[in-house]
Short mmCIF file of C-alpha atoms in Angstrom, two decimals:
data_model
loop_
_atom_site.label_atom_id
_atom_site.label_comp_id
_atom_site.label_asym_id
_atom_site.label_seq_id
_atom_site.Cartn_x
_atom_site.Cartn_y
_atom_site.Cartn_z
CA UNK A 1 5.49 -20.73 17.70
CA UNK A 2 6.53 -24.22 15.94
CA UNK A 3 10.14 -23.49 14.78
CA UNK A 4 11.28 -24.92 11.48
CA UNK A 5 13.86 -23.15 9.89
CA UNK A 6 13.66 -24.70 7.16
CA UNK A 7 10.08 -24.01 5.99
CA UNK A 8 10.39 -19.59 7.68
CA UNK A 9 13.72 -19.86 4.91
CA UNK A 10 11.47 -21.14 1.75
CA UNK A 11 8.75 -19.00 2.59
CA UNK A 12 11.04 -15.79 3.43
CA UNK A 13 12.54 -16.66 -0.10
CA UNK A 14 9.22 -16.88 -1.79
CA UNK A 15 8.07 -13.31 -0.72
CA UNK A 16 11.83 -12.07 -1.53
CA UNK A 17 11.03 -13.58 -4.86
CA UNK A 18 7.54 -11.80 -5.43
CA UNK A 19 8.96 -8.94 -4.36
CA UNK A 20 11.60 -8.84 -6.59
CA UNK A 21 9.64 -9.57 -9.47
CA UNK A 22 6.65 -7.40 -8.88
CA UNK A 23 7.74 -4.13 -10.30
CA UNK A 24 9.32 -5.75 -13.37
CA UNK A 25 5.89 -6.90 -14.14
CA UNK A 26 4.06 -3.69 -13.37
CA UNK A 27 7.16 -2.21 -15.80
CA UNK A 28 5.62 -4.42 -18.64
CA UNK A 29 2.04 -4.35 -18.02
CA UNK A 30 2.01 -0.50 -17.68
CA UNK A 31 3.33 -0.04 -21.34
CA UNK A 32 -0.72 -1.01 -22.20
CA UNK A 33 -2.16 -0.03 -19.16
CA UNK A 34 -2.49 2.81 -17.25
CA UNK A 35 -1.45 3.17 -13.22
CA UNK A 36 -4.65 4.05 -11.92
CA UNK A 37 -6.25 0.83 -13.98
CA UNK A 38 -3.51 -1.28 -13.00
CA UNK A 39 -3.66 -0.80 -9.29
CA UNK A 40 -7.53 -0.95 -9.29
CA UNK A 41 -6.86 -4.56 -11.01
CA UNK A 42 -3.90 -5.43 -8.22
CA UNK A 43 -6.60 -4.00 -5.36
CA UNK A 44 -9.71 -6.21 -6.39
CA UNK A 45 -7.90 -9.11 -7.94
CA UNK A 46 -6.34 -9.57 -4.10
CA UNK A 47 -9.56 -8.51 -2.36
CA UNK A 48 -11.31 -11.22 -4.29
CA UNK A 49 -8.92 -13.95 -3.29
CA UNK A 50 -8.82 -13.12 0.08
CA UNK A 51 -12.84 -13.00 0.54
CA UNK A 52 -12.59 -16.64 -1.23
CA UNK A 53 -9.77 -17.46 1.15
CA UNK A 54 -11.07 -16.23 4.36
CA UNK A 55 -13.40 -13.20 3.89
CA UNK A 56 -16.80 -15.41 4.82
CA UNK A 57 -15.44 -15.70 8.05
CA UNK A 58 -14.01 -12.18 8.34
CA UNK A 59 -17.61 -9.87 8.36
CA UNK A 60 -17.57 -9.49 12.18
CA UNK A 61 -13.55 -7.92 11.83
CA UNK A 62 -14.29 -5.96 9.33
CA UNK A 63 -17.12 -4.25 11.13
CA UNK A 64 -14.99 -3.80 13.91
CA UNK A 65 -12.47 -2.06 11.94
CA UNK A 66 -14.77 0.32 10.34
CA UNK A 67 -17.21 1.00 13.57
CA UNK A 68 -14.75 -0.05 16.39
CA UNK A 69 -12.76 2.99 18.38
CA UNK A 70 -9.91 2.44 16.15
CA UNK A 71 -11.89 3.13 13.09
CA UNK A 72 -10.20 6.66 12.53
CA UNK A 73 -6.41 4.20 11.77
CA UNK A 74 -8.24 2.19 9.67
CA UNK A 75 -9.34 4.75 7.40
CA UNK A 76 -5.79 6.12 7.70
CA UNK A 77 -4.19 2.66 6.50
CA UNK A 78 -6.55 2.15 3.63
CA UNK A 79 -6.00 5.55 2.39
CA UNK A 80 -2.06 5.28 2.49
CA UNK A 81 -2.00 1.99 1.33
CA UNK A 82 -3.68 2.89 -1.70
CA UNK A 83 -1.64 5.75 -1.90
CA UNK A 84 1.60 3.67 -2.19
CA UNK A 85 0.48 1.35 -4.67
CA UNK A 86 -0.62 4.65 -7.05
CA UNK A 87 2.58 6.76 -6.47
CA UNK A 88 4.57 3.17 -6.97
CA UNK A 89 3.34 2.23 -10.35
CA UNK A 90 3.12 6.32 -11.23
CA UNK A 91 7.02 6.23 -10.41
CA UNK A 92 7.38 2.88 -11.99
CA UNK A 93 6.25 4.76 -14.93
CA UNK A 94 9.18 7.34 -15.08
CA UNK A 95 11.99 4.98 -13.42
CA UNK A 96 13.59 1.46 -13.93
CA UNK A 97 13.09 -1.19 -11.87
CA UNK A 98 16.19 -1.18 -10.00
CA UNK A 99 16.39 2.37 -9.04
CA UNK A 100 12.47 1.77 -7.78
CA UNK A 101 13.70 -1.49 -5.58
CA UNK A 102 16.45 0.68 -3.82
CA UNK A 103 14.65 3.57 -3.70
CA UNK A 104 12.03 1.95 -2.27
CA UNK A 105 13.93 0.69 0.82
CA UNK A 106 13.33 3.88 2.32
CA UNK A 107 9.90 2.86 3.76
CA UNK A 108 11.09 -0.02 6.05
CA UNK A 109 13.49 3.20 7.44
CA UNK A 110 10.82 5.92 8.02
CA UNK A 111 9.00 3.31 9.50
CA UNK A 112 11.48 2.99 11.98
CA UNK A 113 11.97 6.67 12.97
CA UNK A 114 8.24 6.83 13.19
CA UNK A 115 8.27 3.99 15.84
CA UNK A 116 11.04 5.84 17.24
CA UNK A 117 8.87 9.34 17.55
CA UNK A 118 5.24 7.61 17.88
CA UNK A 119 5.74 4.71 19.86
CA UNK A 120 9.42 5.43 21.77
CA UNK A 121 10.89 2.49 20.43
CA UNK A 122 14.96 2.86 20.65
CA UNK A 123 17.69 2.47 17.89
CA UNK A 124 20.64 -0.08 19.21
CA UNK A 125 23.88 0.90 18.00
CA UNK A 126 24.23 -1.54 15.44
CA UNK A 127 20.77 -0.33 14.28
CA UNK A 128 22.18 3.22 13.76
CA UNK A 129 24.98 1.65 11.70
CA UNK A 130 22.42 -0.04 9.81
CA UNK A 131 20.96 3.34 8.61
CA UNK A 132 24.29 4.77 7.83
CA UNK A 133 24.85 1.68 5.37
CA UNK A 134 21.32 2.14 3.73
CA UNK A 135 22.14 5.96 3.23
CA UNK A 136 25.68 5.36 2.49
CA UNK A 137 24.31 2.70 -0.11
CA UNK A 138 22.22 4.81 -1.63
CA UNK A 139 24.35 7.54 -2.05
CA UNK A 140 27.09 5.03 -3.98
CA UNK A 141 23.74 3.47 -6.22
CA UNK A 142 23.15 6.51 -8.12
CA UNK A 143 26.65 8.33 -7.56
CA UNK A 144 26.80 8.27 -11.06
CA UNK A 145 23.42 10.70 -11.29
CA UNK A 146 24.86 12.81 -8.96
CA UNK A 147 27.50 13.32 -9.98
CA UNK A 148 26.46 13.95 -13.79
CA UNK A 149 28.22 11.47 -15.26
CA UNK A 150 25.16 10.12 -16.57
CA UNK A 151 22.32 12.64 -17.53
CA UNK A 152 19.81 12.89 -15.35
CA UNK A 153 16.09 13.80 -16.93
CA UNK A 154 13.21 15.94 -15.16
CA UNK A 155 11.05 12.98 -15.96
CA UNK A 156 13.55 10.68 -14.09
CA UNK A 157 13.50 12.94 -10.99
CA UNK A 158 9.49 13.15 -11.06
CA UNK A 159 9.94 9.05 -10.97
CA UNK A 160 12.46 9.64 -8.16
CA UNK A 161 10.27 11.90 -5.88
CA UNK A 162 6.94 9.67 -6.45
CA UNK A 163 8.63 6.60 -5.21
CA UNK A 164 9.89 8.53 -2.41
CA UNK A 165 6.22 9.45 -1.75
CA UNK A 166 5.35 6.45 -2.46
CA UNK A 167 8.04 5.48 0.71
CA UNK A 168 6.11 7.67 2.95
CA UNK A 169 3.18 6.84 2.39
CA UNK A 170 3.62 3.16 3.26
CA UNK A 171 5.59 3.88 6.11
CA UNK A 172 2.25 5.55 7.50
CA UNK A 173 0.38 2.67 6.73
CA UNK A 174 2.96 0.79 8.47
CA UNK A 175 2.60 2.99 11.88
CA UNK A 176 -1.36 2.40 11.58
CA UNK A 177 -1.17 -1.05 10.95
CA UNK A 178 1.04 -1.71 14.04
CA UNK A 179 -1.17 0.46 16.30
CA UNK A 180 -4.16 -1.96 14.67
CA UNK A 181 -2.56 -5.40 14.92
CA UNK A 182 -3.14 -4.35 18.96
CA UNK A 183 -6.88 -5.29 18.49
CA UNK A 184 -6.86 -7.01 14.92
CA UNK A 185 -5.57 -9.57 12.83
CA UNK A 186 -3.35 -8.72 10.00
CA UNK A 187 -5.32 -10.54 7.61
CA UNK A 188 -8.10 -8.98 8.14
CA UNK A 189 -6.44 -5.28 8.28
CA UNK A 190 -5.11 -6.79 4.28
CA UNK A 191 -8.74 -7.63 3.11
CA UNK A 192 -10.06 -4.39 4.42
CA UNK A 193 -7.70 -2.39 2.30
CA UNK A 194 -8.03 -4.33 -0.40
CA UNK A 195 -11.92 -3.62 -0.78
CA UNK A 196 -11.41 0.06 -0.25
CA UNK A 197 -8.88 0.18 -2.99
CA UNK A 198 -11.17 -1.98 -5.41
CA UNK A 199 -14.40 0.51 -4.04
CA UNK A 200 -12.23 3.91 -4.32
CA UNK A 201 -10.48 3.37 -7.44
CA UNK A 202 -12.87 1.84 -9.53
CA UNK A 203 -15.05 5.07 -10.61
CA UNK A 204 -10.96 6.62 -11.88
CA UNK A 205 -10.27 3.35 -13.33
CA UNK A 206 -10.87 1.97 -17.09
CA UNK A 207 -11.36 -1.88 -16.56
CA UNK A 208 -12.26 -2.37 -20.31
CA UNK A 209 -8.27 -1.97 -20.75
CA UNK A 210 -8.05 -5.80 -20.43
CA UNK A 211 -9.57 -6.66 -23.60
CA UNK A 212 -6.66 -4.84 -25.31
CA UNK A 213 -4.05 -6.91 -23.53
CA UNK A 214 -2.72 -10.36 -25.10
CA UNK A 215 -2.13 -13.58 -23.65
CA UNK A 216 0.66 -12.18 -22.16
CA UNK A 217 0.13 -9.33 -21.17
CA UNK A 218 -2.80 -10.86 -19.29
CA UNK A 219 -0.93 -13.26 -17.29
CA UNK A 220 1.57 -10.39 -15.96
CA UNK A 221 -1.48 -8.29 -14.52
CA UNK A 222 -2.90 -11.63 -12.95
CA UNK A 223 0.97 -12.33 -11.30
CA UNK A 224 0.57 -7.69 -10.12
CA UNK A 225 -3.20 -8.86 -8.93
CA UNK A 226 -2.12 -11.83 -6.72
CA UNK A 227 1.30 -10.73 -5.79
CA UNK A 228 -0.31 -8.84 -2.67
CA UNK A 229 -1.69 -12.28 -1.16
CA UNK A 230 1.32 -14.63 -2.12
CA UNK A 231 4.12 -11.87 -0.50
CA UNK A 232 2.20 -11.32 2.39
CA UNK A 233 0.61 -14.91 2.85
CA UNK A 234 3.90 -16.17 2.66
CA UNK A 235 5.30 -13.83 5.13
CA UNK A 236 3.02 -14.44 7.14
CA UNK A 237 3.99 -18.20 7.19
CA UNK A 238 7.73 -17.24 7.27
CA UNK A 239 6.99 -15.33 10.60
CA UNK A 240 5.32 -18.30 12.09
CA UNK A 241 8.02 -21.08 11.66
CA UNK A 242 11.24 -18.31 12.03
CA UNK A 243 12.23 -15.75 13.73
CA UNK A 244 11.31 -12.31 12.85
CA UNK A 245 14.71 -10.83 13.12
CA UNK A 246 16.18 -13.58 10.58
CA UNK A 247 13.06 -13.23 7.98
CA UNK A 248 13.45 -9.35 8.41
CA UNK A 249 17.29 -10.10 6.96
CA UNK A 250 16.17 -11.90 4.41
CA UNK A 251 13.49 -9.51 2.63
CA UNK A 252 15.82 -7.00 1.98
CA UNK A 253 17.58 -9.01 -0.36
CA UNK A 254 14.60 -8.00 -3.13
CA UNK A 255 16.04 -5.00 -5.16
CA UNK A 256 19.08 -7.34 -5.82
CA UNK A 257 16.82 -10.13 -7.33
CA UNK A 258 15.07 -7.08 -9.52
CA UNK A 259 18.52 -6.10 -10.57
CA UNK A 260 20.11 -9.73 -11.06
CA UNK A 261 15.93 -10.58 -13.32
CA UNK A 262 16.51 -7.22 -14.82
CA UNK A 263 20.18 -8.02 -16.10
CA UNK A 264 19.42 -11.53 -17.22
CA UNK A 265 16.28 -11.16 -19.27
CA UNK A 266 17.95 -8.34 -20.90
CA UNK A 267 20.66 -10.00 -21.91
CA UNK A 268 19.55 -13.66 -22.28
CA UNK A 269 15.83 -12.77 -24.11
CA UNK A 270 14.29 -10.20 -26.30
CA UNK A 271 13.46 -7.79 -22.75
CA UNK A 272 14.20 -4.36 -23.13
CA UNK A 273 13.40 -3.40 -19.37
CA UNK A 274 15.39 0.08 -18.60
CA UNK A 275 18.17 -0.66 -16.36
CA UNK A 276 19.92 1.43 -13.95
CA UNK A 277 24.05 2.67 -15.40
CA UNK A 278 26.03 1.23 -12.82
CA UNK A 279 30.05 0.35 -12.40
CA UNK A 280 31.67 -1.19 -8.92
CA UNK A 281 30.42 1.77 -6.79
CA UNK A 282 26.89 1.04 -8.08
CA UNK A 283 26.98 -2.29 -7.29
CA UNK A 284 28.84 -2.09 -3.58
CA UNK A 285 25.89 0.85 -2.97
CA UNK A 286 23.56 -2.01 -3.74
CA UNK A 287 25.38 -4.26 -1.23
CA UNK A 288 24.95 -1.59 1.42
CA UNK A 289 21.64 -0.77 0.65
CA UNK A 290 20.93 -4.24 1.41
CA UNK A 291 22.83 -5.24 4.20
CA UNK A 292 21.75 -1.74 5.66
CA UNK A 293 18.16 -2.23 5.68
CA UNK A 294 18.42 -5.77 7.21
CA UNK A 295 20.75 -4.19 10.47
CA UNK A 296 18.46 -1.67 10.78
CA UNK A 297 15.43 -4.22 10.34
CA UNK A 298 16.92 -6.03 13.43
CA UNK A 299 14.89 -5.86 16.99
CA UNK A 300 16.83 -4.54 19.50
CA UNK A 301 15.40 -6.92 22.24
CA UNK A 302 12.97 -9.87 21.63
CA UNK A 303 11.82 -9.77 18.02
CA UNK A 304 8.54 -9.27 16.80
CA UNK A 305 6.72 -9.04 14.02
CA UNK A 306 6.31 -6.02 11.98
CA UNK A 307 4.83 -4.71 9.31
CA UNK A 308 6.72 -5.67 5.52
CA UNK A 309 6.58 -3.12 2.39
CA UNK A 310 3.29 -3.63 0.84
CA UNK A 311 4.01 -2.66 -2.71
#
């Protein structure tokens, strides 16, 4: 690996950045569009750069994938890929923003205990102390919900539990990717997915949608459709020229660039994007949340790549 610090650091940044802006421009597009549309647009839209990129030299990969002995995980990923990009935008749809980007952390977690039970990784201490912040965190973040100080809505807690699905199922993905990436490049592992999604959820999808959207409108489901190959392309990059265990503390910092977007387009344009009630506990919960997930993110021993959330 050719180290430069500088160039893992701008390209760790950039995926923080897509990351933090993605569901803030799922938020918008969805109040014209419906989930199932929109993440049919986000799964061929990506497939379509990536076969541009470096699909024509992909065909003998992907028939490995889908023939190969390891064809049963690659049906697996696909399917729970596609499942977190539905349940996301379907919670999306009930939830702000921030409460999605925190909630949300939970996958990069499960994914852990899963390596723990699957693949007998082990938890260091300071690992374990991660997880205590992230739940800790979380706990403070929507202390005010829980408390009933702010009313809480069924509809809000149907947004809650399908991001939470929406956590599980990429955490699955994430277990089947890993057990992949033993045989197969990541890359092509992304393009595969991304031409099931555009091949599954095309017959439950309305593409004619587009012609109702404006200018607008159209350039924030272009940013959902290409957000997949900039975030991962550039972690991908990051990963290369860094370390994995310093780019892994750096994604984390997403939900706090949604909440930071969310706060200053609301009050610095005409945005009306929901936004999560929050006083000091709120905001330390964030913190934790943060600075939990990136502990726990940490390899034990010599770091290694792993698999990022994929939303």
């Amino acid at each position: 690996m050719i180290t430069n610090w500088k160039l893992g650091l701008g390209f760790s940044l950039l995926t923080v950045l897509m990351w933090g802006l993605l569901p803030l421009a799922l938020k918008a597009v969805l109040q014209v569009m419906d989930p199932v549309t929109i993440s049919w647009y986000r799964f061929s839209l990506s497939a379509l750069i990536a076969l541009l990129w470096y699909g024509h030299r992909s065909g003998g990969a992907l028939t490995q994938l889908v023939c190969g002995r390891q064809r049963a995980l690659s049906f697996v990923a696909i399917a729970a890929l596609m499942c977190n990009y539905l349940f996301y935008v379907w919670g999306l749809d009930h939830i702000n923003p921030g409460a999605v980007q925190i909630l949300i952390q939970l996958a990069p977690l499960l994914l852990l205990f899963g390596s723990v039970l699957l693949f007998k990784d082990r938890f260091s201490r300071l690992q374990w102390l991660g997880v205590l912040g992230l739940v800790a965190g979380m706990l403070l973040f929507f202390h005010r919900r829980l408390t009933d100080v702010v009313l809480t809505s069924d509809d809000y807690l149907v947004g809650v539990g399908l991001i939470i699905v929406a956590a599980i199922a990429w955490s699955i993905y994430g277990l089947a990717q890993k057990q992949l990436q033993t045989e197969h490049h990541a890359k092509d592992i992304l393009l595969l997915i991304c031409l099931g999604g555009t091949v599954v959820f095309l017959p439950l999808a309305e593409p004619l949608q587009i012609l109702s959207l404006s200018a607008g409108e159209l350039a924030l489901l272009a940013f959902c459709g290409v957000n997949t190959i900039i975030a991962y392309g550039s972690f991908g990059l990051a990963m290369s020229y860094w370390e994995s265990s310093r780019v892994s503390a750096i994604l984390p910092l997403a939900p706090l660039l949604t909440l930071l977007f969310t706060f200053g387009l609301n009050r610095w344009t005409a945005a009306d994007i929901p936004f999560e009630p929050m006083d000091w506990l709120s905001i330390l919960g964030a913190f934790l949340v943060v600075g939990g997930s990136a502990v726990a993110a940490l390899p034990k021993h010599r770091p290694q790549p792993t698999a990022q959330v994929g939303t």
